[in-house]
Short mmCIF file of C-alpha atoms in Angstrom, two decimals:
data_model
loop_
_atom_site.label_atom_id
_atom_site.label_comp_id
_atom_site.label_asym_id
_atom_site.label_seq_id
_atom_site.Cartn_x
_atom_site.Cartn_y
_atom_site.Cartn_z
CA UNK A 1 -14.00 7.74 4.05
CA UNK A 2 -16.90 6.30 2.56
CA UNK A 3 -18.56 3.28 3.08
CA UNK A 4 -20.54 0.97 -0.24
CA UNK A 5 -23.73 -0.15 0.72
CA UNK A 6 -23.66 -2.27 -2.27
CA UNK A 7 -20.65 -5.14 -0.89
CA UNK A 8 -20.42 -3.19 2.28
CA UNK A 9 -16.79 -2.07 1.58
CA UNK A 10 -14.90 0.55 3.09
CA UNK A 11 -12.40 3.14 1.46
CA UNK A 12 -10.91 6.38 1.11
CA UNK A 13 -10.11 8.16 -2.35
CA UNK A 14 -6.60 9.75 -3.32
CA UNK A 15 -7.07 12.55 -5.58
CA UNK A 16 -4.45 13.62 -8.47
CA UNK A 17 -5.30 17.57 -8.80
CA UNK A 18 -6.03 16.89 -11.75
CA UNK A 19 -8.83 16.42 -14.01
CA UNK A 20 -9.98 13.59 -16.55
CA UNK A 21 -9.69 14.82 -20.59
CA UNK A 22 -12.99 14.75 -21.84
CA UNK A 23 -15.08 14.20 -18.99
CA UNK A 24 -17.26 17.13 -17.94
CA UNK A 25 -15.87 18.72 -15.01
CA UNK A 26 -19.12 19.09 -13.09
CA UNK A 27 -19.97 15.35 -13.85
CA UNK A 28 -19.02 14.84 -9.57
CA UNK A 29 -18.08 11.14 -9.78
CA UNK A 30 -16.07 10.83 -13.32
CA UNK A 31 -14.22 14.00 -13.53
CA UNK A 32 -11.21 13.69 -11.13
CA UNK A 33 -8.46 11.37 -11.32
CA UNK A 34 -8.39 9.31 -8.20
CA UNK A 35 -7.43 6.27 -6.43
CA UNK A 36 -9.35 4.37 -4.36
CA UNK A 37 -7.87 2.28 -1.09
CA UNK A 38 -10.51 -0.27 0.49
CA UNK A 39 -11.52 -3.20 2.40
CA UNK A 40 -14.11 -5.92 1.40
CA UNK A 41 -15.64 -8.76 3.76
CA UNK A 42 -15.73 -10.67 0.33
CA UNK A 43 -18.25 -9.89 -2.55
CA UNK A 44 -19.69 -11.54 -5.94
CA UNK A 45 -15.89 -11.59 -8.02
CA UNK A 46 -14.14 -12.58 -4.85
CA UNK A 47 -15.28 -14.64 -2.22
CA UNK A 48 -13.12 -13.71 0.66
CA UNK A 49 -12.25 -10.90 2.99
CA UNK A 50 -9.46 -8.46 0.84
CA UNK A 51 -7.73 -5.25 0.64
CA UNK A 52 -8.24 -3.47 -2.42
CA UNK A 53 -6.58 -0.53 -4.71
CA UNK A 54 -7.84 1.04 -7.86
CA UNK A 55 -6.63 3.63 -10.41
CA UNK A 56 -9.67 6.04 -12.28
CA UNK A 57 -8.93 6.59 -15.15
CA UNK A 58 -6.87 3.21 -15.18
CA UNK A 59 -3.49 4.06 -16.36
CA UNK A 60 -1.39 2.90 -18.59
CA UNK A 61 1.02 0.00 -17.28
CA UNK A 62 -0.63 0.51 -13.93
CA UNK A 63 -0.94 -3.56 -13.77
CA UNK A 64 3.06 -3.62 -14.63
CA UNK A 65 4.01 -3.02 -11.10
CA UNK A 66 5.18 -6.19 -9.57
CA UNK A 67 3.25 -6.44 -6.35
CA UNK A 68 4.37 -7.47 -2.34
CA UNK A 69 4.26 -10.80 -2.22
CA UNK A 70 0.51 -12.39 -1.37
CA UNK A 71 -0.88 -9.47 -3.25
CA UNK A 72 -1.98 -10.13 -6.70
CA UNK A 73 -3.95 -8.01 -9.95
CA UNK A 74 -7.25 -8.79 -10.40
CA UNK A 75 -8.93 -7.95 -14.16
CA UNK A 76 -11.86 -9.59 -13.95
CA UNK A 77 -15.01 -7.15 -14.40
CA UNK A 78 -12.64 -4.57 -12.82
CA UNK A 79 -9.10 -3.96 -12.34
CA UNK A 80 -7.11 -3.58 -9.23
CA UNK A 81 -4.49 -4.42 -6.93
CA UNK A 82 -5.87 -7.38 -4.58
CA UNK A 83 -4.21 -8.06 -0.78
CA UNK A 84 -6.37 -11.30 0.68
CA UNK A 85 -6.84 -10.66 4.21
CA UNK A 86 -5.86 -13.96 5.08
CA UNK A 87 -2.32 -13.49 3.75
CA UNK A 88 -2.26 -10.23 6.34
CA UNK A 89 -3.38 -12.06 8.43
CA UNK A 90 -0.73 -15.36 8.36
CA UNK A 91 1.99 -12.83 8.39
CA UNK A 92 4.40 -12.30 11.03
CA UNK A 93 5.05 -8.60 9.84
CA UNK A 94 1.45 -8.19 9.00
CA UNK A 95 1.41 -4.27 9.81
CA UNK A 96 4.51 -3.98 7.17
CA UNK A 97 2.95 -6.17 4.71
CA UNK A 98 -0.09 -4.00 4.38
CA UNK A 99 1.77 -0.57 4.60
CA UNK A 100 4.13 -1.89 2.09
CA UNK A 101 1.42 -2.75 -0.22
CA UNK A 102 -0.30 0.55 0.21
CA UNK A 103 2.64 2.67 -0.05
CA UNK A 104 3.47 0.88 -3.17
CA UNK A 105 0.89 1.43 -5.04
CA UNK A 106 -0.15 5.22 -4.38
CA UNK A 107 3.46 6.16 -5.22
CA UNK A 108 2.83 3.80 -8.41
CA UNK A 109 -0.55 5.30 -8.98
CA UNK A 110 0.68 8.94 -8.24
CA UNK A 111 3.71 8.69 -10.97
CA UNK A 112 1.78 7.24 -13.53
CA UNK A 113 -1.04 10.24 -13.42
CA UNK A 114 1.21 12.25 -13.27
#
């Protein structure tokens, strides 16, 4: 768990095994394949509270998954899979809805690293 001073997001990383070609393998932050789960209160590219996945390095056709509904890809400045709290939040299966959305993705994430 680690929490980003920066937007004051939380998250947890998902690592491959495995590492990245060409990076150097002491170089602690760029060397392992990972994905990243997290929450935001809202930062600078979006405004409000969300849910958050990314994929380092960023495979390819990782934005080709079609995602739960609510849940949309954002590409601006960075790429990931976005979940807006407030569409968790309006749900009447909201604890499905998120695990759904989670679940997705890592077994997206974890086949396409592979």
């Amino acid at each position: 768990m680690q929490i980003f001073p920066h937007h004051m997001d939380v998250s947890m990383n998902w690592f491959s095994g495995r590492l990245v070609p060409g990076i150097d393998p002491a170089d602690e932050e760029s060397a392992d394949e990972q994905m990243n789960f997290g929450f935001v209160t809202g930062d600078d590219s979006i405004s409000d509270a969300y849910f958050y996945i990314t994929a380092y390095p960023m495979p390819d056709k990782w934005t080709d998954l079609a995602l739960p509904e609510g849940a949309y890809w954002h590409t601006e400045g960075w790429s990931g899979a976005i979940l807006p709290y407030s569409t968790i939040v309006a749900s009447d299966q909201s604890d499905e809805l998120l695990l759904e959305y989670l679940r997705k993705l890592q077994v997206h994430g974890k086949k396409l690293m592979a």
